[in-house]
């Protein structure tokens, strides 16, 4: 018989994992608590299992508790559950990419087994993620006994588990931010620079597309250093200086971005191939 699971916080990520855990038989979803009774009812409808509750006091004890709340709420919610006597002997895990299982110290102090699991996905489309979650990488860390319970459940929903160093959890999450969010910022700078040269936005996108996609394919196939082309890789410092001056004159923030990237790229170019 599957272990029972309470879900605290059921935004996009929480409800997707809840649906997958319930459908796979990894857990028997018991109670779902969110910021409001209405959102809890909506989450239960999406999950297809569980009972919506409106307050912490309404939660029944469960074998496991998933905290899918915001990063800044993890410690407080965990402490409240521990103070209520809900966590003794339970498996407790959160889904933050930025915080380690150390954020669950209040639960560990009450005898709970603690861990964290972070699916490396965008959850903007919950239905789509739930439909094709299999193969999703999940960064995991925590108490060995907690992981022994959690890993089989994650395997049932098709997760690909990647053990990470808890002490480097914030650096791990920053890697995801760089690979996703900051990549968007970088491409925005490129597209605006094309437009500054008189190229319409839609045409600018088509100009940048093959450069960006082929470069990314090369990085994933060959590695970063062998994929580096352009003036810095060639040692063409005069071209870099002209570009820097031009960007500084056009848009100071973009000039600062270029300057920082030039320093990092110079360091990359000096690495052994």
JSON list of N, CA and C in Angstrom, two decimals, residues 45-114:
[
{"chain": "A", "resi": 45, "resn": "UNK", "atom": "N", "xyz": [-8.64, 19.13, -7.83]},
{"chain": "A", "resi": 45, "resn": "UNK", "atom": "CA", "xyz": [-9.25, 18.79, -9.11]},
{"chain": "A", "resi": 45, "resn": "UNK", "atom": "C", "xyz": [-8.20, 18.46, -10.16]},
{"chain": "A", "resi": 46, "resn": "UNK", "atom": "N", "xyz": [-7.11, 19.21, -10.17]},
{"chain": "A", "resi": 46, "resn": "UNK", "atom": "CA", "xyz": [-6.04, 18.95, -11.13]},
{"chain": "A", "resi": 46, "resn": "UNK", "atom": "C", "xyz": [-5.33, 17.64, -10.79]},
{"chain": "A", "resi": 47, "resn": "UNK", "atom": "N", "xyz": [-5.04, 17.44, -9.52]},
{"chain": "A", "resi": 47, "resn": "UNK", "atom": "CA", "xyz": [-4.32, 16.24, -9.08]},
{"chain": "A", "resi": 47, "resn": "UNK", "atom": "C", "xyz": [-5.15, 14.98, -9.31]},
{"chain": "A", "resi": 48, "resn": "UNK", "atom": "N", "xyz": [-6.45, 15.11, -9.09]},
{"chain": "A", "resi": 48, "resn": "UNK", "atom": "CA", "xyz": [-7.33, 13.95, -9.25]},
{"chain": "A", "resi": 48, "resn": "UNK", "atom": "C", "xyz": [-7.35, 13.06, -8.03]},
{"chain": "A", "resi": 49, "resn": "UNK", "atom": "N", "xyz": [-6.89, 13.60, -6.90]},
{"chain": "A", "resi": 49, "resn": "UNK", "atom": "CA", "xyz": [-6.86, 12.82, -5.66]},
{"chain": "A", "resi": 49, "resn": "UNK", "atom": "C", "xyz": [-6.68, 13.80, -4.51]},
{"chain": "A", "resi": 50, "resn": "UNK", "atom": "N", "xyz": [-6.95, 13.30, -3.31]},
{"chain": "A", "resi": 50, "resn": "UNK", "atom": "CA", "xyz": [-6.72, 14.11, -2.12]},
{"chain": "A", "resi": 50, "resn": "UNK", "atom": "C", "xyz": [-7.95, 14.86, -1.64]},
{"chain": "A", "resi": 51, "resn": "UNK", "atom": "N", "xyz": [-7.78, 15.52, -0.48]},
{"chain": "A", "resi": 51, "resn": "UNK", "atom": "CA", "xyz": [-8.85, 16.31, 0.13]},
{"chain": "A", "resi": 51, "resn": "UNK", "atom": "C", "xyz": [-8.33, 17.73, 0.33]},
{"chain": "A", "resi": 52, "resn": "UNK", "atom": "N", "xyz": [-9.09, 18.70, -0.16]},
{"chain": "A", "resi": 52, "resn": "UNK", "atom": "CA", "xyz": [-8.72, 20.10, 0.01]},
{"chain": "A", "resi": 52, "resn": "UNK", "atom": "C", "xyz": [-8.97, 20.53, 1.45]},
{"chain": "A", "resi": 53, "resn": "UNK", "atom": "N", "xyz": [-8.00, 21.18, 2.06]},
{"chain": "A", "resi": 53, "resn": "UNK", "atom": "CA", "xyz": [-8.17, 21.71, 3.42]},
{"chain": "A", "resi": 53, "resn": "UNK", "atom": "C", "xyz": [-7.83, 23.19, 3.42]},
{"chain": "A", "resi": 54, "resn": "UNK", "atom": "N", "xyz": [-8.43, 23.90, 4.36]},
{"chain": "A", "resi": 54, "resn": "UNK", "atom": "CA", "xyz": [-8.28, 25.35, 4.38]},
{"chain": "A", "resi": 54, "resn": "UNK", "atom": "C", "xyz": [-7.33, 25.89, 5.41]},
{"chain": "A", "resi": 55, "resn": "UNK", "atom": "N", "xyz": [-6.85, 25.04, 6.31]},
{"chain": "A", "resi": 55, "resn": "UNK", "atom": "CA", "xyz": [-5.95, 25.51, 7.37]},
{"chain": "A", "resi": 55, "resn": "UNK", "atom": "C", "xyz": [-5.04, 24.38, 7.82]},
{"chain": "A", "resi": 56, "resn": "UNK", "atom": "N", "xyz": [-3.91, 24.76, 8.37]},
{"chain": "A", "resi": 56, "resn": "UNK", "atom": "CA", "xyz": [-2.95, 23.77, 8.83]},
{"chain": "A", "resi": 56, "resn": "UNK", "atom": "C", "xyz": [-3.57, 22.84, 9.87]},
{"chain": "A", "resi": 57, "resn": "UNK", "atom": "N", "xyz": [-4.44, 23.39, 10.71]},
{"chain": "A", "resi": 57, "resn": "UNK", "atom": "CA", "xyz": [-5.07, 22.59, 11.76]},
{"chain": "A", "resi": 57, "resn": "UNK", "atom": "C", "xyz": [-5.95, 21.48, 11.19]},
{"chain": "A", "resi": 58, "resn": "UNK", "atom": "N", "xyz": [-6.34, 21.61, 9.91]},
{"chain": "A", "resi": 58, "resn": "UNK", "atom": "CA", "xyz": [-7.22, 20.61, 9.29]},
{"chain": "A", "resi": 58, "resn": "UNK", "atom": "C", "xyz": [-6.45, 19.43, 8.69]},
{"chain": "A", "resi": 59, "resn": "UNK", "atom": "N", "xyz": [-5.13, 19.55, 8.62]},
{"chain": "A", "resi": 59, "resn": "UNK", "atom": "CA", "xyz": [-4.33, 18.47, 8.04]},
{"chain": "A", "resi": 59, "resn": "UNK", "atom": "C", "xyz": [-4.35, 17.23, 8.94]},
{"chain": "A", "resi": 60, "resn": "UNK", "atom": "N", "xyz": [-4.52, 16.08, 8.31]},
{"chain": "A", "resi": 60, "resn": "UNK", "atom": "CA", "xyz": [-4.36, 14.82, 9.02]},
{"chain": "A", "resi": 60, "resn": "UNK", "atom": "C", "xyz": [-2.90, 14.39, 8.90]},
{"chain": "A", "resi": 61, "resn": "UNK", "atom": "N", "xyz": [-2.45, 13.57, 9.82]},
{"chain": "A", "resi": 61, "resn": "UNK", "atom": "CA", "xyz": [-1.07, 13.08, 9.72]},
{"chain": "A", "resi": 61, "resn": "UNK", "atom": "C", "xyz": [-0.91, 12.23, 8.47]},
{"chain": "A", "resi": 62, "resn": "UNK", "atom": "N", "xyz": [0.28, 12.29, 7.89]},
{"chain": "A", "resi": 62, "resn": "UNK", "atom": "CA", "xyz": [0.59, 11.48, 6.71]},
{"chain": "A", "resi": 62, "resn": "UNK", "atom": "C", "xyz": [2.01, 10.95, 6.84]},
{"chain": "A", "resi": 63, "resn": "UNK", "atom": "N", "xyz": [2.30, 9.92, 6.06]},
{"chain": "A", "resi": 63, "resn": "UNK", "atom": "CA", "xyz": [3.64, 9.34, 6.10]},
{"chain": "A", "resi": 63, "resn": "UNK", "atom": "C", "xyz": [4.69, 10.29, 5.52]},
{"chain": "A", "resi": 64, "resn": "UNK", "atom": "N", "xyz": [4.25, 11.12, 4.58]},
{"chain": "A", "resi": 64, "resn": "UNK", "atom": "CA", "xyz": [5.18, 12.03, 3.90]},
{"chain": "A", "resi": 64, "resn": "UNK", "atom": "C", "xyz": [4.51, 13.39, 3.71]},
{"chain": "A", "resi": 65, "resn": "UNK", "atom": "N", "xyz": [5.33, 14.43, 3.67]},
{"chain": "A", "resi": 65, "resn": "UNK", "atom": "CA", "xyz": [4.84, 15.80, 3.45]},
{"chain": "A", "resi": 65, "resn": "UNK", "atom": "C", "xyz": [5.72, 16.45, 2.40]},
{"chain": "A", "resi": 66, "resn": "UNK", "atom": "N", "xyz": [5.08, 16.96, 1.35]},
{"chain": "A", "resi": 66, "resn": "UNK", "atom": "CA", "xyz": [5.80, 17.71, 0.32]},
{"chain": "A", "resi": 66, "resn": "UNK", "atom": "C", "xyz": [5.50, 19.19, 0.49]},
{"chain": "A", "resi": 67, "resn": "UNK", "atom": "N", "xyz": [6.55, 19.98, 0.67]},
{"chain": "A", "resi": 67, "resn": "UNK", "atom": "CA", "xyz": [6.40, 21.43, 0.77]},
{"chain": "A", "resi": 67, "resn": "UNK", "atom": "C", "xyz": [6.74, 22.03, -0.59]},
{"chain": "A", "resi": 68, "resn": "UNK", "atom": "N", "xyz": [5.71, 22.46, -1.31]},
{"chain": "A", "resi": 68, "resn": "UNK", "atom": "CA", "xyz": [5.90, 23.08, -2.61]},
{"chain": "A", "resi": 68, "resn": "UNK", "atom": "C", "xyz": [5.56, 24.55, -2.53]},
{"chain": "A", "resi": 69, "resn": "UNK", "atom": "N", "xyz": [5.91, 25.16, -1.39]},
{"chain": "A", "resi": 69, "resn": "UNK", "atom": "CA", "xyz": [5.68, 26.58, -1.17]},
{"chain": "A", "resi": 69, "resn": "UNK", "atom": "C", "xyz": [6.85, 27.38, -1.72]},
{"chain": "A", "resi": 70, "resn": "UNK", "atom": "N", "xyz": [6.71, 28.71, -1.72]},
{"chain": "A", "resi": 70, "resn": "UNK", "atom": "CA", "xyz": [7.80, 29.56, -2.17]},
{"chain": "A", "resi": 70, "resn": "UNK", "atom": "C", "xyz": [9.03, 29.42, -1.29]},
{"chain": "A", "resi": 71, "resn": "UNK", "atom": "N", "xyz": [10.19, 29.71, -1.85]},
{"chain": "A", "resi": 71, "resn": "UNK", "atom": "CA", "xyz": [11.44, 29.55, -1.12]},
{"chain": "A", "resi": 71, "resn": "UNK", "atom": "C", "xyz": [11.43, 30.28, 0.22]},
{"chain": "A", "resi": 72, "resn": "UNK", "atom": "N", "xyz": [10.86, 31.48, 0.23]},
{"chain": "A", "resi": 72, "resn": "UNK", "atom": "CA", "xyz": [10.89, 32.28, 1.45]},
{"chain": "A", "resi": 72, "resn": "UNK", "atom": "C", "xyz": [9.90, 31.81, 2.50]},
{"chain": "A", "resi": 73, "resn": "UNK", "atom": "N", "xyz": [9.11, 30.80, 2.17]},
{"chain": "A", "resi": 73, "resn": "UNK", "atom": "CA", "xyz": [8.12, 30.29, 3.13]},
{"chain": "A", "resi": 73, "resn": "UNK", "atom": "C", "xyz": [8.50, 28.93, 3.71]},
{"chain": "A", "resi": 74, "resn": "UNK", "atom": "N", "xyz": [9.52, 28.30, 3.17]},
{"chain": "A", "resi": 74, "resn": "UNK", "atom": "CA", "xyz": [9.82, 26.92, 3.55]},
{"chain": "A", "resi": 74, "resn": "UNK", "atom": "C", "xyz": [10.06, 26.78, 5.05]},
{"chain": "A", "resi": 75, "resn": "UNK", "atom": "N", "xyz": [10.98, 27.58, 5.59]},
{"chain": "A", "resi": 75, "resn": "UNK", "atom": "CA", "xyz": [11.32, 27.43, 7.01]},
{"chain": "A", "resi": 75, "resn": "UNK", "atom": "C", "xyz": [10.12, 27.68, 7.91]},
{"chain": "A", "resi": 76, "resn": "UNK", "atom": "N", "xyz": [9.36, 28.73, 7.61]},
{"chain": "A", "resi": 76, "resn": "UNK", "atom": "CA", "xyz": [8.22, 29.08, 8.46]},
{"chain": "A", "resi": 76, "resn": "UNK", "atom": "C", "xyz": [7.14, 28.01, 8.42]},
{"chain": "A", "resi": 77, "resn": "UNK", "atom": "N", "xyz": [6.83, 27.51, 7.24]},
{"chain": "A", "resi": 77, "resn": "UNK", "atom": "CA", "xyz": [5.80, 26.48, 7.12]},
{"chain": "A", "resi": 77, "resn": "UNK", "atom": "C", "xyz": [6.26, 25.20, 7.79]},
{"chain": "A", "resi": 78, "resn": "UNK", "atom": "N", "xyz": [7.52, 24.85, 7.58]},
{"chain": "A", "resi": 78, "resn": "UNK", "atom": "CA", "xyz": [8.07, 23.65, 8.20]},
{"chain": "A", "resi": 78, "resn": "UNK", "atom": "C", "xyz": [8.00, 23.76, 9.72]},
{"chain": "A", "resi": 79, "resn": "UNK", "atom": "N", "xyz": [8.37, 24.91, 10.26]},
{"chain": "A", "resi": 79, "resn": "UNK", "atom": "CA", "xyz": [8.33, 25.12, 11.71]},
{"chain": "A", "resi": 79, "resn": "UNK", "atom": "C", "xyz": [6.91, 25.01, 12.25]},
{"chain": "A", "resi": 80, "resn": "UNK", "atom": "N", "xyz": [5.95, 25.56, 11.51]},
{"chain": "A", "resi": 80, "resn": "UNK", "atom": "CA", "xyz": [4.56, 25.49, 11.95]},
{"chain": "A", "resi": 80, "resn": "UNK", "atom": "C", "xyz": [4.06, 24.06, 11.98]},
{"chain": "A", "resi": 81, "resn": "UNK", "atom": "N", "xyz": [4.42, 23.28, 10.97]},
{"chain": "A", "resi": 81, "resn": "UNK", "atom": "CA", "xyz": [4.02, 21.87, 10.94]},
{"chain": "A", "resi": 81, "resn": "UNK", "atom": "C", "xyz": [4.69, 21.09, 12.07]},
{"chain": "A", "resi": 82, "resn": "UNK", "atom": "N", "xyz": [5.96, 21.40, 12.33]},
{"chain": "A", "resi": 82, "resn": "UNK", "atom": "CA", "xyz": [6.67, 20.72, 13.42]},
{"chain": "A", "resi": 82, "resn": "UNK", "atom": "C", "xyz": [6.05, 21.06, 14.76]},
{"chain": "A", "resi": 83, "resn": "UNK", "atom": "N", "xyz": [5.73, 22.34, 14.96]},
{"chain": "A", "resi": 83, "resn": "UNK", "atom": "CA", "xyz": [5.11, 22.77, 16.22]},
{"chain": "A", "resi": 83, "resn": "UNK", "atom": "C", "xyz": [3.75, 22.11, 16.44]},
{"chain": "A", "resi": 84, "resn": "UNK", "atom": "N", "xyz": [3.08, 21.79, 15.34]},
{"chain": "A", "resi": 84, "resn": "UNK", "atom": "CA", "xyz": [1.77, 21.15, 15.43]},
{"chain": "A", "resi": 84, "resn": "UNK", "atom": "C", "xyz": [1.88, 19.64, 15.64]},
{"chain": "A", "resi": 85, "resn": "UNK", "atom": "N", "xyz": [3.10, 19.13, 15.69]},
{"chain": "A", "resi": 85, "resn": "UNK", "atom": "CA", "xyz": [3.29, 17.70, 15.92]},
{"chain": "A", "resi": 85, "resn": "UNK", "atom": "C", "xyz": [2.96, 16.84, 14.72]},
{"chain": "A", "resi": 86, "resn": "UNK", "atom": "N", "xyz": [3.12, 17.42, 13.50]},
{"chain": "A", "resi": 86, "resn": "UNK", "atom": "CA", "xyz": [2.71, 16.71, 12.29]},
{"chain": "A", "resi": 86, "resn": "UNK", "atom": "C", "xyz": [3.85, 15.94, 11.61]},
{"chain": "A", "resi": 87, "resn": "UNK", "atom": "N", "xyz": [5.09, 16.10, 12.10]},
{"chain": "A", "resi": 87, "resn": "UNK", "atom": "CA", "xyz": [6.21, 15.62, 11.30]},
{"chain": "A", "resi": 87, "resn": "UNK", "atom": "C", "xyz": [7.06, 14.52, 11.93]},
{"chain": "A", "resi": 88, "resn": "UNK", "atom": "N", "xyz": [6.80, 14.17, 13.15]},
{"chain": "A", "resi": 88, "resn": "UNK", "atom": "CA", "xyz": [7.62, 13.16, 13.83]},
{"chain": "A", "resi": 88, "resn": "UNK", "atom": "C", "xyz": [7.62, 11.85, 13.05]},
{"chain": "A", "resi": 89, "resn": "UNK", "atom": "N", "xyz": [8.80, 11.44, 12.60]},
{"chain": "A", "resi": 89, "resn": "UNK", "atom": "CA", "xyz": [8.94, 10.18, 11.88]},
{"chain": "A", "resi": 89, "resn": "UNK", "atom": "C", "xyz": [8.53, 10.22, 10.43]},
{"chain": "A", "resi": 90, "resn": "UNK", "atom": "N", "xyz": [8.09, 11.38, 9.94]},
{"chain": "A", "resi": 90, "resn": "UNK", "atom": "CA", "xyz": [7.61, 11.49, 8.56]},
{"chain": "A", "resi": 90, "resn": "UNK", "atom": "C", "xyz": [8.77, 11.76, 7.60]},
{"chain": "A", "resi": 91, "resn": "UNK", "atom": "N", "xyz": [8.53, 11.48, 6.33]},
{"chain": "A", "resi": 91, "resn": "UNK", "atom": "CA", "xyz": [9.42, 11.91, 5.26]},
{"chain": "A", "resi": 91, "resn": "UNK", "atom": "C", "xyz": [8.97, 13.32, 4.87]},
{"chain": "A", "resi": 92, "resn": "UNK", "atom": "N", "xyz": [9.86, 14.29, 4.95]},
{"chain": "A", "resi": 92, "resn": "UNK", "atom": "CA", "xyz": [9.52, 15.68, 4.61]},
{"chain": "A", "resi": 92, "resn": "UNK", "atom": "C", "xyz": [10.49, 16.15, 3.55]},
{"chain": "A", "resi": 93, "resn": "UNK", "atom": "N", "xyz": [9.96, 16.65, 2.43]},
{"chain": "A", "resi": 93, "resn": "UNK", "atom": "CA", "xyz": [10.84, 17.16, 1.38]},
{"chain": "A", "resi": 93, "resn": "UNK", "atom": "C", "xyz": [10.25, 18.41, 0.75]},
{"chain": "A", "resi": 94, "resn": "UNK", "atom": "N", "xyz": [11.14, 19.29, 0.31]},
{"chain": "A", "resi": 94, "resn": "UNK", "atom": "CA", "xyz": [10.69, 20.49, -0.40]},
{"chain": "A", "resi": 94, "resn": "UNK", "atom": "C", "xyz": [11.20, 20.45, -1.83]},
{"chain": "A", "resi": 95, "resn": "UNK", "atom": "N", "xyz": [10.72, 21.40, -2.64]},
{"chain": "A", "resi": 95, "resn": "UNK", "atom": "CA", "xyz": [10.98, 21.35, -4.08]},
{"chain": "A", "resi": 95, "resn": "UNK", "atom": "C", "xyz": [11.77, 22.56, -4.57]},
{"chain": "A", "resi": 96, "resn": "UNK", "atom": "N", "xyz": [12.43, 23.25, -3.66]},
{"chain": "A", "resi": 96, "resn": "UNK", "atom": "CA", "xyz": [13.20, 24.44, -4.04]},
{"chain": "A", "resi": 96, "resn": "UNK", "atom": "C", "xyz": [14.49, 24.06, -4.75]},
{"chain": "A", "resi": 97, "resn": "UNK", "atom": "N", "xyz": [14.83, 24.84, -5.76]},
{"chain": "A", "resi": 97, "resn": "UNK", "atom": "CA", "xyz": [16.12, 24.65, -6.40]},
{"chain": "A", "resi": 97, "resn": "UNK", "atom": "C", "xyz": [17.22, 25.41, -5.70]},
{"chain": "A", "resi": 98, "resn": "UNK", "atom": "N", "xyz": [16.86, 26.46, -4.96]},
{"chain": "A", "resi": 98, "resn": "UNK", "atom": "CA", "xyz": [17.85, 27.34, -4.36]},
{"chain": "A", "resi": 98, "resn": "UNK", "atom": "C", "xyz": [18.24, 26.95, -2.94]},
{"chain": "A", "resi": 99, "resn": "UNK", "atom": "N", "xyz": [17.36, 26.24, -2.24]},
{"chain": "A", "resi": 99, "resn": "UNK", "atom": "CA", "xyz": [17.63, 25.90, -0.85]},
{"chain": "A", "resi": 99, "resn": "UNK", "atom": "C", "xyz": [17.83, 24.40, -0.69]},
{"chain": "A", "resi": 100, "resn": "UNK", "atom": "N", "xyz": [18.68, 24.03, 0.26]},
{"chain": "A", "resi": 100, "resn": "UNK", "atom": "CA", "xyz": [18.93, 22.62, 0.52]},
{"chain": "A", "resi": 100, "resn": "UNK", "atom": "C", "xyz": [17.96, 22.11, 1.58]},
{"chain": "A", "resi": 101, "resn": "UNK", "atom": "N", "xyz": [18.09, 20.84, 1.91]},
{"chain": "A", "resi": 101, "resn": "UNK", "atom": "CA", "xyz": [17.24, 20.25, 2.94]},
{"chain": "A", "resi": 101, "resn": "UNK", "atom": "C", "xyz": [17.52, 20.81, 4.32]},
{"chain": "A", "resi": 102, "resn": "UNK", "atom": "N", "xyz": [18.61, 21.57, 4.45]},
{"chain": "A", "resi": 102, "resn": "UNK", "atom": "CA", "xyz": [18.90, 22.22, 5.73]},
{"chain": "A", "resi": 102, "resn": "UNK", "atom": "C", "xyz": [17.78, 23.19, 6.12]},
{"chain": "A", "resi": 103, "resn": "UNK", "atom": "N", "xyz": [17.01, 23.65, 5.14]},
{"chain": "A", "resi": 103, "resn": "UNK", "atom": "CA", "xyz": [15.88, 24.54, 5.42]},
{"chain": "A", "resi": 103, "resn": "UNK", "atom": "C", "xyz": [14.78, 23.81, 6.21]},
{"chain": "A", "resi": 104, "resn": "UNK", "atom": "N", "xyz": [14.87, 22.49, 6.30]},
{"chain": "A", "resi": 104, "resn": "UNK", "atom": "CA", "xyz": [13.88, 21.68, 7.00]},
{"chain": "A", "resi": 104, "resn": "UNK", "atom": "C", "xyz": [14.37, 21.26, 8.38]},
{"chain": "A", "resi": 105, "resn": "UNK", "atom": "N", "xyz": [15.27, 22.04, 8.96]},
{"chain": "A", "resi": 105, "resn": "UNK", "atom": "CA", "xyz": [15.86, 21.68, 10.24]},
{"chain": "A", "resi": 105, "resn": "UNK", "atom": "C", "xyz": [14.80, 21.51, 11.33]},
{"chain": "A", "resi": 106, "resn": "UNK", "atom": "N", "xyz": [13.75, 22.31, 11.30]},
{"chain": "A", "resi": 106, "resn": "UNK", "atom": "CA", "xyz": [12.69, 22.19, 12.30]},
{"chain": "A", "resi": 106, "resn": "UNK", "atom": "C", "xyz": [12.05, 20.81, 12.25]},
{"chain": "A", "resi": 107, "resn": "UNK", "atom": "N", "xyz": [11.92, 20.26, 11.04]},
{"chain": "A", "resi": 107, "resn": "UNK", "atom": "CA", "xyz": [11.36, 18.92, 10.89]},
{"chain": "A", "resi": 107, "resn": "UNK", "atom": "C", "xyz": [12.35, 17.87, 11.37]},
{"chain": "A", "resi": 108, "resn": "UNK", "atom": "N", "xyz": [13.62, 18.04, 11.00]},
{"chain": "A", "resi": 108, "resn": "UNK", "atom": "CA", "xyz": [14.64, 17.07, 11.41]},
{"chain": "A", "resi": 108, "resn": "UNK", "atom": "C", "xyz": [14.75, 17.02, 12.93]},
{"chain": "A", "resi": 109, "resn": "UNK", "atom": "N", "xyz": [14.58, 18.16, 13.57]},
{"chain": "A", "resi": 109, "resn": "UNK", "atom": "CA", "xyz": [14.66, 18.20, 15.04]},
{"chain": "A", "resi": 109, "resn": "UNK", "atom": "C", "xyz": [13.53, 17.44, 15.70]},
{"chain": "A", "resi": 110, "resn": "UNK", "atom": "N", "xyz": [12.45, 17.23, 14.96]},
{"chain": "A", "resi": 110, "resn": "UNK", "atom": "CA", "xyz": [11.30, 16.48, 15.48]},
{"chain": "A", "resi": 110, "resn": "UNK", "atom": "C", "xyz": [11.35, 15.01, 15.06]},
{"chain": "A", "resi": 111, "resn": "UNK", "atom": "N", "xyz": [12.47, 14.59, 14.46]},
{"chain": "A", "resi": 111, "resn": "UNK", "atom": "CA", "xyz": [12.60, 13.18, 14.08]},
{"chain": "A", "resi": 111, "resn": "UNK", "atom": "C", "xyz": [12.18, 12.86, 12.66]},
{"chain": "A", "resi": 112, "resn": "UNK", "atom": "N", "xyz": [11.92, 13.89, 11.84]},
{"chain": "A", "resi": 112, "resn": "UNK", "atom": "CA", "xyz": [11.54, 13.65, 10.45]},
{"chain": "A", "resi": 112, "resn": "UNK", "atom": "C", "xyz": [12.78, 13.35, 9.61]},
{"chain": "A", "resi": 113, "resn": "UNK", "atom": "N", "xyz": [12.57, 12.67, 8.50]},
{"chain": "A", "resi": 113, "resn": "UNK", "atom": "CA", "xyz": [13.62, 12.41, 7.52]},
{"chain": "A", "resi": 113, "resn": "UNK", "atom": "C", "xyz": [13.47, 13.46, 6.43]},
{"chain": "A", "resi": 114, "resn": "UNK", "atom": "N", "xyz": [14.52, 14.22, 6.15]},
{"chain": "A", "resi": 114, "resn": "UNK", "atom": "CA", "xyz": [14.38, 15.39, 5.29]},
{"chain": "A", "resi": 114, "resn": "UNK", "atom": "C", "xyz": [15.22, 15.28, 4.02]}
]
